[in-house]
Amino acid sequence: MTDLTVVGGGIIGLAVAWRCRQRGMRVTVHDGGADDAAWYAAAGMLAPVAEAAFGQEALTALMIESASRWPGFVAGLHEETGLDVGFDPRGSLAVALTGDDLAEAQRMWAYREQHDLKVRRLLPSAVRELEPALSPRLRGGAYVPDDLQVDPRRVVAALRAALGDAVVPGKVTELPPGPVVVAAGTGTAALTGLPVRPVKGLVLRLRGEPGLLQHVVVGYADGRHVYLVPRADGEVVVGATQEERADFAVTAGAVLELLRAATDIVPELGELTLSETVVRHRPSTPDNAPLLGRLRDDVYVAAGHHRNGVLLAPVTADLIADLVFTGRHDPLLEAFAPGRFA
């Protein structure tokens, strides 16, 4: 017997189910595919400052709130499972390779400073003191202390361990009886009729000796945008392309685009082994903001997180769990109502 069905076994669905179970609810999670969702490719940047964009003030506020909840989320998972999820609070570096790149980066930094987001601008020499492997060609950079990272694959493994046999395999083709939370990523469209579309992204994983980089690096390289996420074991995640496509092809051009930008920023990355190429599809909406809240009767939605599913997992889980359990509609949900595109 179950009090709540969650459709979707990605990081959002699992997080919602975990928080609901912590509130005493009996939960069943239908997981349509072990590793086929966007979280499997995600680098795990918890970067509300790096992801803040013009005209998305409500989304920026939600991302900042969720980032503040990640330490408690990690602590709770560790307490229940004893598993390490690769949480790293050391902040990130934003760097610019050319004069034009620096102008673009400074425009974004100024926007973030206007919203009281912490950005400490640095001279090229100061950037390279923090990360000696960075290219000597850099024109400037900034330290962003509030950006964090986790390993999404480890987070999902910990959530699955916490939920145990509440997670059942199998693809859902029609909505089960409510109450139900639809957190099915790009599959949300077929189940609800909501406008969630796939946006293709390629991510690379390189492997070498640990210690090449100490911080997440967000780079602007001759007009190209790239991020580099180092892991303690020597892996460096490089991402990501963004295409309005639904195929899974790994093209030589996309790999070249990412590697060229990455090695322009950190030349030594060219010596690492290319250990994995992964294509997955971000669940995106017309305004690239998530769909959060009650759709109708006992049907709730937690989907459409675009680039920010990992970052937004804790706040999404808390808000949806509170809504389902108590009926309380938090003001943070207002801007993300599932029916706003009707």
Coordinates of C-alpha atoms in Angstrom, one line a residue:
M1 CA 0.0 0.0 0.0
T2 CA 1.3 3.5 -0.8
D3 CA 0.4 7.0 0.1
L4 CA 2.2 8.6 -2.9
T5 CA 3.4 7.5 -6.3
V6 CA 6.4 9.3 -7.8
V7 CA 6.8 8.8 -11.6
G8 CA 10.5 9.2 -12.4
G9 CA 13.6 7.8 -10.8
G10 CA 16.0 10.6 -11.6
I11 CA 17.5 12.9 -9.0
I12 CA 14.4 15.0 -8.8
G13 CA 11.9 12.1 -8.4
L14 CA 14.2 10.3 -5.9
A15 CA 14.7 13.5 -3.8
V16 CA 11.0 14.2 -3.7
A17 CA 10.3 10.6 -2.6
W18 CA 13.0 10.7 0.0
R19 CA 11.7 13.9 1.6
C20 CA 8.1 12.6 1.5
R21 CA 9.2 9.4 3.2
Q22 CA 11.0 11.4 5.9
R23 CA 7.6 13.0 6.6
G24 CA 6.1 9.6 7.2
M25 CA 4.5 8.9 3.9
R26 CA 4.6 5.4 2.2
V27 CA 6.1 6.1 -1.2
T28 CA 6.6 4.1 -4.4
V29 CA 8.9 5.4 -7.1
H30 CA 8.6 4.2 -10.7
D31 CA 12.0 4.3 -12.3
G32 CA 11.7 4.0 -16.1
G33 CA 15.5 3.7 -16.8
A34 CA 18.5 3.3 -14.5
D35 CA 20.9 5.7 -16.2
D36 CA 19.0 7.3 -19.1
A37 CA 18.1 10.6 -17.6
A38 CA 19.9 14.0 -17.6
W39 CA 21.4 13.5 -14.1
Y40 CA 23.7 10.8 -15.5
A41 CA 25.6 13.2 -17.7
A42 CA 25.4 16.2 -15.3
A43 CA 28.7 17.5 -13.9
G44 CA 27.2 18.4 -10.5
M45 CA 28.0 22.1 -10.4
L46 CA 25.9 23.8 -7.7
A47 CA 26.4 27.2 -9.2
P48 CA 23.6 29.7 -8.6
V49 CA 25.9 32.5 -9.5
A50 CA 27.3 31.0 -12.7
E51 CA 23.8 30.0 -13.8
A52 CA 22.2 33.4 -13.0
A53 CA 20.9 35.0 -16.2
F54 CA 19.3 38.3 -17.2
G55 CA 15.5 38.4 -16.7
Q56 CA 15.3 35.3 -14.6
E57 CA 15.2 36.8 -11.1
A58 CA 12.7 34.3 -9.7
L59 CA 14.8 31.4 -11.0
T60 CA 18.0 32.9 -9.6
A61 CA 16.4 33.3 -6.2
L62 CA 15.2 29.6 -6.3
M63 CA 18.7 28.5 -7.3
I64 CA 20.4 30.5 -4.4
E65 CA 17.9 29.0 -2.0
S66 CA 18.5 25.5 -3.2
A67 CA 22.3 25.9 -3.0
S68 CA 21.9 26.9 0.7
R69 CA 20.0 23.7 1.3
W70 CA 22.6 21.4 -0.2
P71 CA 24.9 21.0 2.9
G72 CA 21.9 19.8 5.0
F73 CA 20.7 17.6 2.2
V74 CA 24.1 16.0 2.0
A75 CA 24.4 15.6 5.7
G76 CA 21.0 13.9 5.9
L77 CA 21.8 11.5 3.1
H78 CA 25.2 10.6 4.8
E79 CA 23.5 10.1 8.1
E80 CA 21.0 7.6 6.6
T81 CA 23.3 5.8 4.2
G82 CA 26.9 6.5 5.2
L83 CA 27.7 7.2 1.5
D84 CA 30.0 10.0 0.2
V85 CA 28.4 12.0 -2.5
G86 CA 31.5 14.0 -3.5
F87 CA 30.3 17.3 -1.9
D88 CA 32.9 20.1 -2.3
P89 CA 32.4 23.6 -1.0
R90 CA 35.6 25.3 -2.3
G91 CA 33.9 27.6 -4.8
S92 CA 34.6 28.1 -8.5
L93 CA 36.7 30.2 -10.7
A94 CA 35.3 32.1 -13.8
V95 CA 38.1 32.8 -16.3
A96 CA 38.3 34.7 -19.7
L97 CA 40.8 33.9 -22.4
T98 CA 40.5 37.0 -24.7
G99 CA 39.6 40.6 -24.4
D100 CA 36.1 39.9 -25.9
D101 CA 35.7 37.0 -23.5
L102 CA 36.6 39.3 -20.6
A103 CA 34.1 41.9 -21.7
E104 CA 31.3 39.3 -21.8
A105 CA 32.4 37.8 -18.4
Q106 CA 32.5 41.3 -16.8
R107 CA 29.0 42.0 -18.1
M108 CA 27.7 38.9 -16.3
W109 CA 29.7 39.6 -13.2
A110 CA 28.2 43.0 -12.9
Y111 CA 24.7 41.6 -13.3
R112 CA 25.4 39.2 -10.4
E113 CA 26.9 41.9 -8.2
Q114 CA 23.7 44.0 -8.7
H115 CA 21.8 41.1 -7.2
D116 CA 24.2 40.8 -4.2
L117 CA 25.8 37.6 -5.5
K118 CA 29.4 37.2 -4.4
V119 CA 32.0 37.7 -7.1
R120 CA 35.6 38.6 -6.4
R121 CA 37.3 39.8 -9.5
L122 CA 40.9 38.8 -10.0
L123 CA 43.9 39.8 -12.1
P124 CA 45.3 37.0 -14.3
S125 CA 48.3 36.5 -12.0
A126 CA 46.0 36.0 -9.0
V127 CA 43.8 33.5 -10.9
R128 CA 46.9 31.5 -11.8
E129 CA 48.1 31.5 -8.2
L130 CA 44.9 29.7 -7.3
E131 CA 45.1 27.4 -10.3
P132 CA 48.6 27.1 -11.8
A133 CA 47.5 24.8 -14.6
L134 CA 45.4 27.6 -16.2
S135 CA 46.7 29.1 -19.4
P136 CA 49.1 32.1 -19.2
R137 CA 47.0 33.7 -21.9
L138 CA 44.1 34.4 -19.6
R139 CA 43.0 38.0 -19.5
G140 CA 41.2 37.9 -16.2
G141 CA 38.9 36.0 -13.9
A142 CA 36.8 35.9 -10.7
Y143 CA 36.4 33.8 -7.7
V144 CA 32.9 32.7 -6.8
P145 CA 32.9 31.4 -3.2
D146 CA 29.3 30.2 -3.0
D147 CA 29.5 27.8 -5.9
L148 CA 29.7 24.1 -4.8
Q149 CA 29.8 20.7 -6.4
V150 CA 28.6 17.1 -5.9
D151 CA 28.8 14.0 -7.9
P152 CA 25.3 13.4 -9.3
R153 CA 25.9 9.7 -9.8
R154 CA 26.9 9.3 -6.2
V155 CA 23.9 11.3 -5.1
V156 CA 21.5 9.1 -7.0
A157 CA 23.1 6.0 -5.6
A158 CA 22.7 7.4 -2.1
L159 CA 19.0 8.3 -2.7
R160 CA 18.4 4.8 -4.1
A161 CA 20.0 3.3 -1.0
A162 CA 17.9 5.5 1.3
L163 CA 14.7 4.5 -0.5
G164 CA 15.5 0.8 -0.9
D165 CA 12.7 -1.3 -2.3
A166 CA 10.4 1.8 -2.6
V167 CA 12.1 2.2 -6.0
V168 CA 10.6 -0.2 -8.6
P169 CA 11.7 -0.6 -12.2
G170 CA 9.3 0.0 -15.1
K171 CA 8.2 2.6 -17.5
V172 CA 4.9 4.3 -16.8
T173 CA 2.8 5.1 -19.9
E174 CA -0.2 6.6 -18.2
L175 CA -0.7 8.3 -14.9
P176 CA -1.5 6.0 -11.9
P177 CA -4.1 6.9 -9.4
G178 CA -3.3 9.9 -7.2
P179 CA -1.8 11.3 -5.3
V180 CA 1.1 11.2 -7.8
V181 CA 4.1 13.4 -8.4
V182 CA 5.3 13.4 -12.1
A183 CA 9.1 13.9 -12.1
A184 CA 9.7 12.1 -15.4
G185 CA 12.0 14.5 -17.1
T186 CA 11.4 14.7 -20.8
G187 CA 8.7 12.0 -20.4
T188 CA 6.6 14.5 -18.4
A189 CA 5.2 15.9 -21.7
A190 CA 3.6 12.6 -22.7
L191 CA 2.1 12.0 -19.3
T192 CA 0.7 15.5 -18.6
G193 CA 0.6 17.4 -21.9
L194 CA 2.9 20.1 -20.4
P195 CA 5.5 21.7 -22.8
V196 CA 8.7 19.8 -21.8
R197 CA 11.1 19.2 -24.6
P198 CA 14.5 17.5 -24.9
V199 CA 17.6 19.6 -25.3
K200 CA 20.6 17.6 -26.2
G201 CA 23.8 17.9 -24.3
L202 CA 27.2 16.2 -24.7
V203 CA 29.5 15.9 -21.7
L204 CA 33.1 14.5 -21.7
R205 CA 35.0 12.8 -18.9
L206 CA 38.8 13.0 -18.9
R207 CA 41.0 11.0 -16.5
G208 CA 44.5 11.7 -15.2
E209 CA 46.4 12.0 -12.0
P210 CA 44.6 13.8 -9.2
G211 CA 45.4 17.4 -8.4
L212 CA 45.5 19.1 -11.8
L213 CA 42.7 21.4 -10.7
Q214 CA 41.4 22.3 -7.3
H215 CA 38.3 24.3 -8.2
V216 CA 35.5 24.1 -10.7
V217 CA 36.5 26.3 -13.6
V218 CA 33.9 28.1 -15.7
G219 CA 35.6 29.4 -18.8
Y220 CA 35.0 31.8 -21.7
A221 CA 37.3 30.8 -24.5
D222 CA 37.3 32.8 -27.8
G223 CA 33.5 33.0 -27.7
R224 CA 33.0 29.5 -26.5
H225 CA 31.6 28.6 -23.0
V226 CA 33.0 25.6 -21.1
Y227 CA 33.1 24.3 -17.6
L228 CA 35.6 22.0 -16.0
V229 CA 34.7 20.0 -12.9
P230 CA 37.6 18.2 -11.2
R231 CA 37.0 15.1 -9.0
A232 CA 39.2 13.9 -6.2
D233 CA 40.1 10.7 -8.1
G234 CA 41.6 12.6 -11.1
E235 CA 38.5 12.7 -13.3
V236 CA 37.7 16.1 -14.9
V237 CA 34.2 16.5 -16.3
V238 CA 34.0 18.8 -19.4
G239 CA 30.7 20.3 -20.5
A240 CA 28.5 20.9 -22.2
T241 CA 27.0 21.4 -25.6
Q242 CA 23.4 22.5 -26.1
E243 CA 21.4 21.6 -29.1
E244 CA 17.6 21.5 -29.9
R245 CA 17.8 17.9 -30.9
A246 CA 16.6 14.5 -29.5
D247 CA 19.2 12.1 -30.9
F248 CA 22.0 10.4 -29.0
A249 CA 24.8 10.8 -31.6
V250 CA 28.2 11.8 -30.3
T251 CA 29.6 13.9 -33.2
A252 CA 33.3 14.6 -33.8
G253 CA 32.5 18.3 -34.1
A254 CA 30.8 18.5 -30.7
V255 CA 33.8 16.7 -29.0
L256 CA 36.2 19.0 -30.8
E257 CA 34.3 22.1 -29.7
L258 CA 34.5 21.1 -26.0
L259 CA 38.1 19.9 -26.1
R260 CA 39.3 23.0 -27.9
A261 CA 37.7 25.3 -25.4
A262 CA 38.9 23.1 -22.4
T263 CA 42.5 22.9 -23.6
D264 CA 42.6 26.6 -24.4
I265 CA 41.8 27.2 -20.7
V266 CA 43.9 24.4 -19.3
P267 CA 46.5 23.2 -21.8
E268 CA 47.5 20.1 -19.7
L269 CA 44.0 18.6 -20.2
G270 CA 45.3 17.5 -23.7
E271 CA 47.5 14.9 -21.9
L272 CA 44.5 13.3 -20.1
T273 CA 42.7 10.2 -21.3
L274 CA 39.2 10.7 -22.9
S275 CA 37.4 8.1 -20.8
E276 CA 33.8 8.7 -21.5
T277 CA 31.5 10.7 -23.8
V278 CA 27.8 11.0 -22.7
V279 CA 24.8 12.4 -24.4
R280 CA 21.6 13.0 -22.4
H281 CA 18.7 15.4 -22.8
R282 CA 17.8 18.2 -20.5
P283 CA 14.1 18.5 -19.8
S284 CA 13.4 22.1 -20.8
T285 CA 10.4 24.4 -20.9
P286 CA 9.6 27.5 -23.0
D287 CA 11.1 29.8 -20.4
N288 CA 13.8 27.3 -19.3
A289 CA 12.4 27.4 -15.7
P290 CA 10.9 24.3 -13.9
L291 CA 7.3 23.2 -13.6
L292 CA 6.6 22.9 -9.8
G293 CA 3.4 22.4 -8.0
R294 CA -0.1 21.1 -8.3
L295 CA -1.4 20.4 -11.9
R296 CA -4.9 19.2 -10.9
D297 CA -6.6 17.4 -8.1
D298 CA -4.0 14.9 -6.8
V299 CA -1.5 15.3 -9.6
Y300 CA 1.7 17.3 -8.8
V301 CA 4.6 18.1 -11.2
A302 CA 8.3 18.5 -10.5
A303 CA 9.9 18.6 -13.9
G304 CA 11.5 20.8 -16.6
H305 CA 14.6 21.8 -14.7
H306 CA 16.6 22.4 -17.9
R307 CA 20.3 22.8 -16.9
N308 CA 19.7 23.0 -13.1
G309 CA 18.1 19.7 -12.0
V310 CA 21.0 18.8 -9.7
L311 CA 21.2 22.2 -8.2
L312 CA 17.5 22.5 -7.7
A313 CA 16.9 19.0 -6.2
P314 CA 16.9 20.0 -2.5
V315 CA 14.5 22.9 -2.8
T316 CA 12.3 21.1 -5.3
A317 CA 12.1 18.1 -2.9
D318 CA 11.2 20.3 0.1
L319 CA 8.6 22.4 -1.6
I320 CA 6.8 19.5 -3.3
A321 CA 7.0 17.3 -0.2
D322 CA 5.5 20.1 1.9
L323 CA 2.8 20.7 -0.7
V324 CA 1.8 17.1 -0.9
F325 CA 2.0 16.4 2.8
T326 CA 0.4 19.6 4.2
G327 CA -1.3 21.2 1.3
R328 CA 0.7 24.4 2.0
H329 CA 1.7 26.3 -1.2
D330 CA 5.0 28.0 -0.5
P331 CA 5.4 31.5 -2.2
L332 CA 8.6 30.2 -3.9
L333 CA 6.3 28.1 -6.1
E334 CA 4.4 31.0 -7.6
A335 CA 6.6 31.7 -10.6
F336 CA 6.9 28.0 -11.5
A337 CA 3.2 26.9 -11.6
P338 CA 2.7 24.0 -14.1
G339 CA -0.2 25.7 -15.7
R340 CA 1.5 28.9 -16.6
F341 CA 1.8 28.0 -20.3
A342 CA -1.9 27.1 -20.6

